[in-house]
N, CA and C of each residue as an Amber inpcrd file, in Angstrom:
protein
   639
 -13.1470000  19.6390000  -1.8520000 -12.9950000  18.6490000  -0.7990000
 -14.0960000  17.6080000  -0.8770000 -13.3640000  16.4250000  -0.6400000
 -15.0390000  15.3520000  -0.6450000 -14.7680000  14.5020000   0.5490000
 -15.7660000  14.2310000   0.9250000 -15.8870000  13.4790000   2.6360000
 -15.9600000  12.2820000   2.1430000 -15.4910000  11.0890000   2.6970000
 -16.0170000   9.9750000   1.9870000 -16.3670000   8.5660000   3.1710000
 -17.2220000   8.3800000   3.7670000 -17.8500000   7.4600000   4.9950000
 -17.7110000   6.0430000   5.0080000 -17.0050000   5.8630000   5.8410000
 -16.7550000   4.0740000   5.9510000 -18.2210000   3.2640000   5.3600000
 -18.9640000   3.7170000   4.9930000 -20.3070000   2.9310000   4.8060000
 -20.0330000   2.7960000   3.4240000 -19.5380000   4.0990000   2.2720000
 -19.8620000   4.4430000   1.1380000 -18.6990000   3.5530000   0.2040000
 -19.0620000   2.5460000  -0.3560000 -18.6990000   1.8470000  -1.5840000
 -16.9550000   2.3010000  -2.0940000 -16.7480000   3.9280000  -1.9010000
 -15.3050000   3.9350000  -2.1470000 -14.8150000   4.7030000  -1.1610000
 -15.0230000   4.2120000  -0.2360000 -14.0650000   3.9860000   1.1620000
 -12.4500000   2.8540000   0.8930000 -11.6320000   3.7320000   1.3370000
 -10.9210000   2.3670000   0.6340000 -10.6920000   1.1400000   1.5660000
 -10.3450000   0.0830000   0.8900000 -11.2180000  -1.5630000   1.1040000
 -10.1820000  -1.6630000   2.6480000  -8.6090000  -1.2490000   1.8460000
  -7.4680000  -1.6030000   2.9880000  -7.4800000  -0.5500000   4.7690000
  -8.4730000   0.5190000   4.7880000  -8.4470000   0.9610000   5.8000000
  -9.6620000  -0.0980000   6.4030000 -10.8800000  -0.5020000   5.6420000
 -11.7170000  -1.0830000   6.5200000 -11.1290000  -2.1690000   7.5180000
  -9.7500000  -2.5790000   7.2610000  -9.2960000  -3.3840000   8.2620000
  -8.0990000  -3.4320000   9.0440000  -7.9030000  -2.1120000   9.5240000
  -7.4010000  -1.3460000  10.3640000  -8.1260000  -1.5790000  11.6890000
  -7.2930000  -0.7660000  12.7640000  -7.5040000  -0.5330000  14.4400000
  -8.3280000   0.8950000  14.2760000  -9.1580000   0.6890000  14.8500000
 -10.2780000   2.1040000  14.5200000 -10.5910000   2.7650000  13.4720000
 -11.1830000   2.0810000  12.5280000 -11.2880000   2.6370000  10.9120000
 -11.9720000   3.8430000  10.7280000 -11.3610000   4.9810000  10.6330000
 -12.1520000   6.3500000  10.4900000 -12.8600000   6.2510000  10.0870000
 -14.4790000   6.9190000  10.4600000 -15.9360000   7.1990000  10.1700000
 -16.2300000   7.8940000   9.2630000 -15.2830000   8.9020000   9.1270000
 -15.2720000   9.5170000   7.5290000 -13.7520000   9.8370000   7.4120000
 -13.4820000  10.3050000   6.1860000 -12.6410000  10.5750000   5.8960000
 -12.5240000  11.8340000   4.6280000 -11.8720000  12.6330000   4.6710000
 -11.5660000  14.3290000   4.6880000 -10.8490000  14.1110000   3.0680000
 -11.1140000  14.2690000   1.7870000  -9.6810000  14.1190000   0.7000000
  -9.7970000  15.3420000  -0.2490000  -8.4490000  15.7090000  -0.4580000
  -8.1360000  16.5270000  -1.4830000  -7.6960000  15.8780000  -2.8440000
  -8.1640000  15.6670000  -3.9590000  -7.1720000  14.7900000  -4.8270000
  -7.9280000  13.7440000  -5.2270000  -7.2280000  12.9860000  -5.7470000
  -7.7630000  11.9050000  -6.5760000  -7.8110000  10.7860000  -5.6700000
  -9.4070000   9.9360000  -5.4900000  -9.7440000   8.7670000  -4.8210000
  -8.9080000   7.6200000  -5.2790000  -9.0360000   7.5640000  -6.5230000
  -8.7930000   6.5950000  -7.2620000  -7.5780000   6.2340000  -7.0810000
  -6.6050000   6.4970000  -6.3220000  -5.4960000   5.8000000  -5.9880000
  -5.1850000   5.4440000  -4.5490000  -6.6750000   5.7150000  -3.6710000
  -6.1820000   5.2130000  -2.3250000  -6.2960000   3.2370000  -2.1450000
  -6.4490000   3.0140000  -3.6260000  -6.4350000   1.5260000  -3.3160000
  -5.4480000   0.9130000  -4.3990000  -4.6090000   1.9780000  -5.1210000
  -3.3320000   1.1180000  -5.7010000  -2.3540000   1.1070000  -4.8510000
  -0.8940000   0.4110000  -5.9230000   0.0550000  -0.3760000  -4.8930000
   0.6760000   0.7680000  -4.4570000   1.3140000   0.8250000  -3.4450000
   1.7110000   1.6750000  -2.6700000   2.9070000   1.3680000  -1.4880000
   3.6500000   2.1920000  -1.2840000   4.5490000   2.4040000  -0.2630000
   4.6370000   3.3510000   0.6540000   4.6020000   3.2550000   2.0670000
   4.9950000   4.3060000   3.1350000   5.8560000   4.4560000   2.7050000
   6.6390000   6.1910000   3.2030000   8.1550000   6.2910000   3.4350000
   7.9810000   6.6430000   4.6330000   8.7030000   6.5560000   5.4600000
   8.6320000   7.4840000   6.9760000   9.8870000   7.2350000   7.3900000
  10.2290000   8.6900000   7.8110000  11.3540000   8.9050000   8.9840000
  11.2420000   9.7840000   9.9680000  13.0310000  10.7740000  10.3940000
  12.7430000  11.3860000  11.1040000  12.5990000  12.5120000  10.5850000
  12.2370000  13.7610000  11.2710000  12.0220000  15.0350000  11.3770000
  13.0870000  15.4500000  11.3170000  14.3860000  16.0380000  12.1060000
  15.4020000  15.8530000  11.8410000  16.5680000  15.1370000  11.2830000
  15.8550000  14.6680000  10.1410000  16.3960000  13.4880000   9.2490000
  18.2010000  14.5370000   8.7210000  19.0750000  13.4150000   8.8510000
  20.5080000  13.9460000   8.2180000  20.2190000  14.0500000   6.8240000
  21.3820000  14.7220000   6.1450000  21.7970000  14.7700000   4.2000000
  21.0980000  13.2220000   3.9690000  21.9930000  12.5990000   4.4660000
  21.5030000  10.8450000   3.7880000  20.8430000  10.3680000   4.0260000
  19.4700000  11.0460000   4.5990000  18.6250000  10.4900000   5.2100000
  17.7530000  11.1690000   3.8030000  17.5670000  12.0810000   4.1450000
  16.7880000  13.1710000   3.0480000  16.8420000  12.5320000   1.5010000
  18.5820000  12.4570000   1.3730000  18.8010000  12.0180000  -0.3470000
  18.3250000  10.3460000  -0.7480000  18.4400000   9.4770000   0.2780000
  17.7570000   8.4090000   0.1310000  15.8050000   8.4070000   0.1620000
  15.5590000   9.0490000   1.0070000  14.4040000   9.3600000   0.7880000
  13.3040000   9.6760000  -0.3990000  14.3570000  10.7310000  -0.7940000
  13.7530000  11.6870000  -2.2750000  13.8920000  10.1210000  -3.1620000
  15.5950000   9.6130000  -3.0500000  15.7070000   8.8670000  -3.9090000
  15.1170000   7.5900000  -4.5800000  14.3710000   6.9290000  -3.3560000
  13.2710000   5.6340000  -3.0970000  11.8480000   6.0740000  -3.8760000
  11.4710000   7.3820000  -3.2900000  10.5830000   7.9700000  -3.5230000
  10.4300000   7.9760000  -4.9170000  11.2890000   9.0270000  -5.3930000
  11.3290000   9.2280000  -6.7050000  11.3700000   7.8110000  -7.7890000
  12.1290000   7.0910000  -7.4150000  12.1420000   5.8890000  -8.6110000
  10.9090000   4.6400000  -7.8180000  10.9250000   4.6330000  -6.9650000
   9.2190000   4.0300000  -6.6720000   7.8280000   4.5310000  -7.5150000
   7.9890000   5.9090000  -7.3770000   7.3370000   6.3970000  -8.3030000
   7.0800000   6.5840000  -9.7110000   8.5050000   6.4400000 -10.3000000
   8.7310000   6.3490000 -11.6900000   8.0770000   4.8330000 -12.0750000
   8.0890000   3.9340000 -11.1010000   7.6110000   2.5200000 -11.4700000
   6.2420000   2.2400000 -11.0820000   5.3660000   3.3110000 -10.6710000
   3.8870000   3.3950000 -10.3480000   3.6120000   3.3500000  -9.4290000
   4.3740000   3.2720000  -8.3410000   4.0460000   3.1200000  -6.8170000
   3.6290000   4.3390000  -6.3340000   2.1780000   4.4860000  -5.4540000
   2.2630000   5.3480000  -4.9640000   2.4690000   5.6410000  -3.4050000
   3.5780000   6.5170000  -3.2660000   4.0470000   7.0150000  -2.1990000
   3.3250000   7.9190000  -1.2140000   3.3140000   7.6310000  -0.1690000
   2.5800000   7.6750000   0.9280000   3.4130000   8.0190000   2.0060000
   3.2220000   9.6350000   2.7610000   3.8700000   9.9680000   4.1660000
   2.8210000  10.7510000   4.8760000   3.5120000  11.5150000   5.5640000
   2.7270000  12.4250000   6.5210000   2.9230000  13.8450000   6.5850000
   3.5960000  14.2310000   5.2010000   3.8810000  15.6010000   5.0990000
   4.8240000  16.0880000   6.3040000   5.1860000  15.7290000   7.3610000
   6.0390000  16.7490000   8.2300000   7.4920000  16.6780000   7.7970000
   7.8670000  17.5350000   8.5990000   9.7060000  17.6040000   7.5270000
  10.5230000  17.0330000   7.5680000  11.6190000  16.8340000   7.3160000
  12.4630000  15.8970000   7.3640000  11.9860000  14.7320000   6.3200000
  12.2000000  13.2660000   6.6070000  11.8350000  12.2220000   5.5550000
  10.4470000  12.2160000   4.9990000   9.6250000  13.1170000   5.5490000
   8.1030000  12.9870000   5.1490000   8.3820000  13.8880000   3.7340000
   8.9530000  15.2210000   4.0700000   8.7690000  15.6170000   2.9910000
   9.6510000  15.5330000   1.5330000  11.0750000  15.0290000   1.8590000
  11.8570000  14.6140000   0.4690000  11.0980000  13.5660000   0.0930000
   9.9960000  12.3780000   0.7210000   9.5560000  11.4070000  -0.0750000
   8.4610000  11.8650000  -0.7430000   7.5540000  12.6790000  -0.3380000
   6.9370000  13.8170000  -1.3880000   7.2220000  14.1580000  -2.3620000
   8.2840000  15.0740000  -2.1290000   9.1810000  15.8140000  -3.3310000
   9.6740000  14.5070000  -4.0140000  10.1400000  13.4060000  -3.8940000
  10.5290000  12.6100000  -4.4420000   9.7790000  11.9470000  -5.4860000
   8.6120000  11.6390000  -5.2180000   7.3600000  10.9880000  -6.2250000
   7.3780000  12.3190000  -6.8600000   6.7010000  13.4760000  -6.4570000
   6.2820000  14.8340000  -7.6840000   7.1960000  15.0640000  -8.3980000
   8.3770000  14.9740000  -8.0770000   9.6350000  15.2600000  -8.9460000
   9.7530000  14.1530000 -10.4560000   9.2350000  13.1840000  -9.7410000
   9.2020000  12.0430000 -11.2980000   7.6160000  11.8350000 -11.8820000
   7.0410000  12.8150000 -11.7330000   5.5460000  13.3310000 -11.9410000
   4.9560000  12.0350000 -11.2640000   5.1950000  11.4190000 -10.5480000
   4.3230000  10.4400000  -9.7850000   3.1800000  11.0560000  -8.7180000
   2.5230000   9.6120000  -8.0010000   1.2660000  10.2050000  -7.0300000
   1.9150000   9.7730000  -5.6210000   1.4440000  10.7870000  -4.7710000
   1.9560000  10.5230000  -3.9000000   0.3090000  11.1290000  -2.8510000
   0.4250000  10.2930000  -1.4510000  -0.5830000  10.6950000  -0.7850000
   0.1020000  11.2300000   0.7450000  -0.3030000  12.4470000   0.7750000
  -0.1430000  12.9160000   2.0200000  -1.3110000  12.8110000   3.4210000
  -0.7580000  12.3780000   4.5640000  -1.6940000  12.2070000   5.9080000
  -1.5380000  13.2790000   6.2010000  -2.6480000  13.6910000   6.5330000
  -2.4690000  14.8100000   8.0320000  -2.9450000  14.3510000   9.2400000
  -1.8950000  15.1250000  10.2900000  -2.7390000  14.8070000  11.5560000
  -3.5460000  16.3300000  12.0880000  -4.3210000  17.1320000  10.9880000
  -4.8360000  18.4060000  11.0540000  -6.2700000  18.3810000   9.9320000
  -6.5030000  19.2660000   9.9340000  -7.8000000  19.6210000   8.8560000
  -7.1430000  20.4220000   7.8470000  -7.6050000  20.6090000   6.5570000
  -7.2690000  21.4550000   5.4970000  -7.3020000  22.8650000   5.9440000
  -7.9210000  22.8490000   7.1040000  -7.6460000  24.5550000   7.3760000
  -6.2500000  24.7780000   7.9530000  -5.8490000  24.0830000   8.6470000
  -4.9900000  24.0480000   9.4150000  -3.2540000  23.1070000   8.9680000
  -3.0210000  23.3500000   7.3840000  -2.1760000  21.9250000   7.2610000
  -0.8660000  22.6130000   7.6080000  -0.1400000  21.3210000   8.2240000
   1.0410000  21.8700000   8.8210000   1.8560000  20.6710000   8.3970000
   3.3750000  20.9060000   8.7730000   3.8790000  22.3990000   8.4800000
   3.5690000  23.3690000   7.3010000   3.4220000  24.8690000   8.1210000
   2.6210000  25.6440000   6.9660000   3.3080000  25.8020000   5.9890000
   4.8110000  25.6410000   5.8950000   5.5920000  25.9230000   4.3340000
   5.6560000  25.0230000   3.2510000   4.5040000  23.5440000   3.2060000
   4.3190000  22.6670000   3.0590000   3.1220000  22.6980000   2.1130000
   2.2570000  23.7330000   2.5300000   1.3770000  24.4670000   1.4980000
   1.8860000  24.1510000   0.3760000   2.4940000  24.7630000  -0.6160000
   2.9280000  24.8920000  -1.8360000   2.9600000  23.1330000  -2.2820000
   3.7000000  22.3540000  -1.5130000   3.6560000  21.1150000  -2.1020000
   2.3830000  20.1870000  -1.5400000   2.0270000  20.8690000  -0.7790000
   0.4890000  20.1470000  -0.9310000  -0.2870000  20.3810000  -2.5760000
   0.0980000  21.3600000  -3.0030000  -0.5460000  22.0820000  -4.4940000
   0.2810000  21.0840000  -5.2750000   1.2930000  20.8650000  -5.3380000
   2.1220000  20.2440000  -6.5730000   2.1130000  18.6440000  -6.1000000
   1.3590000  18.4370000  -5.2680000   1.0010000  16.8200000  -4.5560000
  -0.6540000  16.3440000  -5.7060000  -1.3840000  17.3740000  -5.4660000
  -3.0350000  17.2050000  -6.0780000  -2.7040000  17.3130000  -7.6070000
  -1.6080000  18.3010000  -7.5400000  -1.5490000  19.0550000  -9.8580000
  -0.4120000  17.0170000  -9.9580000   0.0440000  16.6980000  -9.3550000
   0.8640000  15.4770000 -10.1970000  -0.4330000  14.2830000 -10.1440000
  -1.6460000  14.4330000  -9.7580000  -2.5270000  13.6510000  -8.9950000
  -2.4460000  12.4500000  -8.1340000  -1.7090000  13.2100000  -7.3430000
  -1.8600000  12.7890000  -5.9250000  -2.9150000  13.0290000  -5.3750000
  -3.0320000  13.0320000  -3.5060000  -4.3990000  13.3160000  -3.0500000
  -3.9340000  13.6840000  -1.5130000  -4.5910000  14.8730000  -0.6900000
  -3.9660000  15.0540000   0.6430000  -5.5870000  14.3360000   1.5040000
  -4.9240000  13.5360000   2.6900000  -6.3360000  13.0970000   3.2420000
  -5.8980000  13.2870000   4.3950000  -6.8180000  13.1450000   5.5230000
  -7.1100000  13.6460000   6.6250000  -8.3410000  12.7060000   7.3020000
  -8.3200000  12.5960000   8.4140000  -9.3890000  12.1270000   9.4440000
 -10.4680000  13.4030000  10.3210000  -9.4880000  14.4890000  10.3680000
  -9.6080000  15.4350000  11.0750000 -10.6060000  16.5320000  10.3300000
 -11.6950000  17.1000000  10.6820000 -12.1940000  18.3580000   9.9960000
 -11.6650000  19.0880000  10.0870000 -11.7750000  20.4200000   8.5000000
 -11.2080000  21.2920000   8.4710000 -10.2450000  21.8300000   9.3720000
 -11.9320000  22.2420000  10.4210000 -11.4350000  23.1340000  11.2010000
 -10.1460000  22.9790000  12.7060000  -9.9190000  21.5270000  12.3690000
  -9.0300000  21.3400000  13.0370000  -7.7830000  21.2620000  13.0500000
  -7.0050000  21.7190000  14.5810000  -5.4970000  22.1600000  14.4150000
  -4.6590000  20.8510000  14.6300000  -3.2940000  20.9340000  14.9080000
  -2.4420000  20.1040000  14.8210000  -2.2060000  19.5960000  15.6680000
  -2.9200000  19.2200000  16.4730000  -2.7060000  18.6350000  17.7320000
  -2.2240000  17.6480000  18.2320000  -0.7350000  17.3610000  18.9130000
   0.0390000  16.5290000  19.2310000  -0.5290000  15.2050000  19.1700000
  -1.7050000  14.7500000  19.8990000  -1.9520000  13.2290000  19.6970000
  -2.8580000  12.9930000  18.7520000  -2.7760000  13.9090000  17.3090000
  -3.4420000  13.7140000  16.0700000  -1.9830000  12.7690000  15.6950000
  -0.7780000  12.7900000  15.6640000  -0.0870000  12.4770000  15.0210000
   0.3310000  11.0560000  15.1600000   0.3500000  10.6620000  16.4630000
   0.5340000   9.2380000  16.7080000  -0.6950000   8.4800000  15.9660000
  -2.0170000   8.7880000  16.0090000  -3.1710000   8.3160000  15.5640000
  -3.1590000   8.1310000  13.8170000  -2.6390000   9.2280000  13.3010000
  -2.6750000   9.2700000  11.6260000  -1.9510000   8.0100000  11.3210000
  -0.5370000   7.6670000  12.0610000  -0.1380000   6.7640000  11.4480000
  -0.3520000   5.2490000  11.3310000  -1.3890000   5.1530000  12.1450000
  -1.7990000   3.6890000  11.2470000  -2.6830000   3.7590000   9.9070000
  -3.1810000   5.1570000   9.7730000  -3.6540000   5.3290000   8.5340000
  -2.7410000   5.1050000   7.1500000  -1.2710000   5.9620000   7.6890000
  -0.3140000   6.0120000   6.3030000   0.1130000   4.3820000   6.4450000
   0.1340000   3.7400000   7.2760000  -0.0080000   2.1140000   7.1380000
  -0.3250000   1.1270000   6.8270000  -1.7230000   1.5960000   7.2230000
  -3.1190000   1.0690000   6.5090000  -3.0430000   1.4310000   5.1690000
  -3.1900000   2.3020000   4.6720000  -3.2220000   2.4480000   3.2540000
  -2.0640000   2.0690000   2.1620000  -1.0890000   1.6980000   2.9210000
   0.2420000   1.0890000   1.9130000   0.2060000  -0.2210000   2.2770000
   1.1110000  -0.8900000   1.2600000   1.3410000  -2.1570000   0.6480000
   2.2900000  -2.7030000   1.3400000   3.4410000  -1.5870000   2.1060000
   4.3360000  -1.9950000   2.7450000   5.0790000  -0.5810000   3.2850000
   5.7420000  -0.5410000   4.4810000   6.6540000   0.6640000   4.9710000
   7.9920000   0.4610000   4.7610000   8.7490000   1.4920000   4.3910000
  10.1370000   1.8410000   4.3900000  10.5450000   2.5880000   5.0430000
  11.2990000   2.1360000   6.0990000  11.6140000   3.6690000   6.8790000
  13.2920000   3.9120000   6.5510000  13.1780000   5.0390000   6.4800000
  14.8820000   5.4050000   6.2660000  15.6110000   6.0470000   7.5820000
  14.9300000   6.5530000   8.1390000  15.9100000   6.8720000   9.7480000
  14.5880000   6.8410000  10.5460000  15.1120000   6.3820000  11.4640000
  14.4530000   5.8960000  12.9720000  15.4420000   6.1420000  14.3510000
  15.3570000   7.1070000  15.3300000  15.6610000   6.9160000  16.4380000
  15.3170000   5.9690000  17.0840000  16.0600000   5.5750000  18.3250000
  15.5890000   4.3670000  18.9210000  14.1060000   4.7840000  19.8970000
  14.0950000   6.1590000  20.0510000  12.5190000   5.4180000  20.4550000
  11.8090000   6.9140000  19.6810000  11.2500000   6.4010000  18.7880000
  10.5510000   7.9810000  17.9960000   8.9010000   7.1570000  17.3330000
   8.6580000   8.2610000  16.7550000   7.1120000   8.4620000  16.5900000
   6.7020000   7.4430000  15.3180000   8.5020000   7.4110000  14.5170000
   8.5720000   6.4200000  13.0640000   8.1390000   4.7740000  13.8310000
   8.5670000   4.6240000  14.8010000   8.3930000   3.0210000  15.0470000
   7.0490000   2.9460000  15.2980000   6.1150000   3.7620000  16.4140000
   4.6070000   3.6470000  16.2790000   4.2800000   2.9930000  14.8890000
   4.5310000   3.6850000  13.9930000   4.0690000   3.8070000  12.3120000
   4.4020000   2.2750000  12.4710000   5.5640000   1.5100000  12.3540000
   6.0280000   0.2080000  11.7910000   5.2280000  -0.5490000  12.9600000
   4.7760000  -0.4080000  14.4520000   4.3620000  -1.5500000  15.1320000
   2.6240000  -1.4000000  14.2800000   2.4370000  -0.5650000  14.2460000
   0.7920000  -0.5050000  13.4670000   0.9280000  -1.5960000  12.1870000
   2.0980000  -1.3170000  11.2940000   2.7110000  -1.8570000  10.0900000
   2.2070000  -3.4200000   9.9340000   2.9940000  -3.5600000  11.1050000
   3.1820000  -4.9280000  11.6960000   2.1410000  -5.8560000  12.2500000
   1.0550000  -4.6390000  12.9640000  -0.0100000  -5.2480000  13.4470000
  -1.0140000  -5.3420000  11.9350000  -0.8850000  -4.9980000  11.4190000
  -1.4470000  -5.0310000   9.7400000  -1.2230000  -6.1990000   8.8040000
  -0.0760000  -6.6360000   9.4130000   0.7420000  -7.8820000   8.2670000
   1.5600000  -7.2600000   7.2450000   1.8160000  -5.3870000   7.4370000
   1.9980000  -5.3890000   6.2870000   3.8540000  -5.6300000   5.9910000
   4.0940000  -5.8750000   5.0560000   6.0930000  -5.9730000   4.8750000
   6.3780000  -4.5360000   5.5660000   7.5200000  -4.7260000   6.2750000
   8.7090000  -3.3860000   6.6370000   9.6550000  -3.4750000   5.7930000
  10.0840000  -2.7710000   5.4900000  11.2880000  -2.4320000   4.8650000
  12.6810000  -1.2330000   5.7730000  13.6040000  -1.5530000   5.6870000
  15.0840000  -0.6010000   6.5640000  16.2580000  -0.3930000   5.5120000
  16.1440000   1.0090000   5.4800000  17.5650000   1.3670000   4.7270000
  18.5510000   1.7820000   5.7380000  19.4910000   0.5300000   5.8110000
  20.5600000   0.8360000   6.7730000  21.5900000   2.1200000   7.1040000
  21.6330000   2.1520000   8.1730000  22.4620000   3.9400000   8.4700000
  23.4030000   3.8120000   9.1040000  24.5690000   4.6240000   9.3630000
  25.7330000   4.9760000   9.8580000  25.4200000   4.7280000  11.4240000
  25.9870000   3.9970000  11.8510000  26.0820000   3.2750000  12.9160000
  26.6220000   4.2300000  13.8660000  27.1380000   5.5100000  13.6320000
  27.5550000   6.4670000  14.3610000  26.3680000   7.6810000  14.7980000
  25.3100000   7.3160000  14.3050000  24.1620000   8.4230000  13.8900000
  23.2770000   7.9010000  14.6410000  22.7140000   8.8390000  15.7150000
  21.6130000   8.4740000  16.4830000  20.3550000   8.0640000  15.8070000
  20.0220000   8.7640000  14.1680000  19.2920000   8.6170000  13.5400000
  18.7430000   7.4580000  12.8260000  20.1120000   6.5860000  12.9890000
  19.5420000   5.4090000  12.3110000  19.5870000   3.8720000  13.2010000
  19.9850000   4.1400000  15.1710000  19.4310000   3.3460000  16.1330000
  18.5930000   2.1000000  16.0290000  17.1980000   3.4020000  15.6600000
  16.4590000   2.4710000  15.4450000  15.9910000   1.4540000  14.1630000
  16.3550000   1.8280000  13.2820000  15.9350000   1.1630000  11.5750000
  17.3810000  -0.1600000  12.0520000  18.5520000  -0.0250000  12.8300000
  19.5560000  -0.8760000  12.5970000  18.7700000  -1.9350000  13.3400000
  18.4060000  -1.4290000  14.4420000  18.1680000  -2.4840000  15.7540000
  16.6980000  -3.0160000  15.0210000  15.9730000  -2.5990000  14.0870000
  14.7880000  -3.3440000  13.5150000  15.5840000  -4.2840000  12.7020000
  16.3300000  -4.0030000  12.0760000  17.1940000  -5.0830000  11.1850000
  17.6530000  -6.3670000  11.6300000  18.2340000  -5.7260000  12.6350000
  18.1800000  -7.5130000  13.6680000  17.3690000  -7.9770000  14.0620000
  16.2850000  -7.2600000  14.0160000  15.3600000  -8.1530000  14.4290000
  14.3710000  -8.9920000  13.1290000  14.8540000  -8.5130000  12.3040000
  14.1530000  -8.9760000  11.4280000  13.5250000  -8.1780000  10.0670000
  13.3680000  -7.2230000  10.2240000  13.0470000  -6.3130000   8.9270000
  14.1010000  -6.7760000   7.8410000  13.3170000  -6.0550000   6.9370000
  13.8020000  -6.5760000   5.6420000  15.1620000  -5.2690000   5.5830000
  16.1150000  -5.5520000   5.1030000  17.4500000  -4.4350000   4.5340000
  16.9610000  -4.1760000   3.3940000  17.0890000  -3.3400000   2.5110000
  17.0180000  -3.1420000   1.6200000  18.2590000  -1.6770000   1.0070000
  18.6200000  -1.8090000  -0.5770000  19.3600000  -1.4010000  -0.4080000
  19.5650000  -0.4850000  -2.2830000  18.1880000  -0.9700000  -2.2960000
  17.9200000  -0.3970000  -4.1070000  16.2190000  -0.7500000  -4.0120000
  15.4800000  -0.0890000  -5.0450000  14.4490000  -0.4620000  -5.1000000
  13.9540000  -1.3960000  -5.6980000  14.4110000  -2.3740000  -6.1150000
  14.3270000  -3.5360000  -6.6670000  13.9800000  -4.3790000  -5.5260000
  14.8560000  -4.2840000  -4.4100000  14.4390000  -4.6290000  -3.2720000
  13.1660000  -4.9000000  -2.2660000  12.4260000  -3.9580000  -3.2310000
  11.0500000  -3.3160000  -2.3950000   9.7940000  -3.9200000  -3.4970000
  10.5410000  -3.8100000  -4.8950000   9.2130000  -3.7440000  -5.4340000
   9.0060000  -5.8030000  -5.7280000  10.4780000  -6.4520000  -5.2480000
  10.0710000  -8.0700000  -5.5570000   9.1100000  -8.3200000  -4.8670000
   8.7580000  -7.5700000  -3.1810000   7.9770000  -8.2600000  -2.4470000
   6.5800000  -7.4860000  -2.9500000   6.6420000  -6.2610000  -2.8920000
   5.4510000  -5.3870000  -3.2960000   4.5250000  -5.6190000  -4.2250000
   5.1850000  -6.0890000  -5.4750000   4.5030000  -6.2390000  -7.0510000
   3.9790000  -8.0030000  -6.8700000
């Protein structure tokens, strides 16, 4: 584990200008990619089939093209965009809103291991010894924000924990990105109703990487 202090030279450059820039910061993994190009994925927790298979799927060929992918480890869209980068031996960085003692969800373990072996990196705000505590999670995500190039969300309820992530996004400057959903699916509410308002559609990754690269 290495601690690494907003003071110290490889702090990375894009959190120093964030809304409360963590004082230190907690990493498993390789530094050296908390300042390449990069993409959030974020959705829901109860993400549907097509929520999941688009996920992995962004993930995975984002990754095949060097991007590194960036969530929050919890289940649903956090974790097929995981599995999605490791699967095409890409890097991917996981947030926690916990300490390494405590990473949750605990069946998540195992791909925290196959997150660091593809060299990726798991980071954290939180010490060790700390648990998962409900308003760790709203807080992490201006981190997985801060540290990407741009967000993609693939399912969004109309009022869930994914839009926090995109108004932080937003307060950042950074691009959104919306993979449109079945209009019958509570799940994708909110990513539609961002669309009208303005987010970007997207609908292949070509999509993502004109503005990104």
């Amino acid at each position: 584990m290495k601690v690494i202090y907003q003071a110290d030279k490889n702090y990375p450059e894009k959190l120093q200008h964030i809304y409360a820039p963590p004082a230190k910061l907690y990493l498993l993994g390789d530094e050296i990619i908390l300042d390449k190009p990069s993409i959030a994925i974020i959705g829901c927790r109860q993400a549907s089939d097509y929520g999941k298979k688009m996920a992995f799927r962004f993930a995975y060929e984002l990754a095949k093209q060097g991007v590194v992918v960036i969530s929050g480890l919890a289940r649903g869209i956090d974790t097929c965009s995981h599995l999605g980068a490791v699967k095409a031996n890409g890097q991917t960085i996981a947030v926690l809103g916990s300490g390494f003692g405590h990473i949750y969800p605990a069946e998540n373990k195992g791909l925290c291991r196959e997150i660091i072996q593809r060299g990726g990196a798991i980071l954290t705000e939180y010490a060790p010894e700390s648990k998962p505590e409900k308003m760790h999670f709203p807080a992490r995500n201006r981190l997985i924000s801060g540290l990407s190039n741009g967000v993609l969300v693939v399912e969004a309820k109309e009022k869930s924990g994914t839009l926090i992530t995109v108004d932080y996004a937003l307060d950042q400057g950074k691009e959104v990105f919306m993979i449109p959903g079945n209009i019958t699916n509570q799940n994708s509410k909110g990513t539609n109703s961002l669309i009208q308002q303005g987010a970007k559609l997207v609908t292949k990754v070509e999509d993502i990487l004109e503005e990104l690269l």
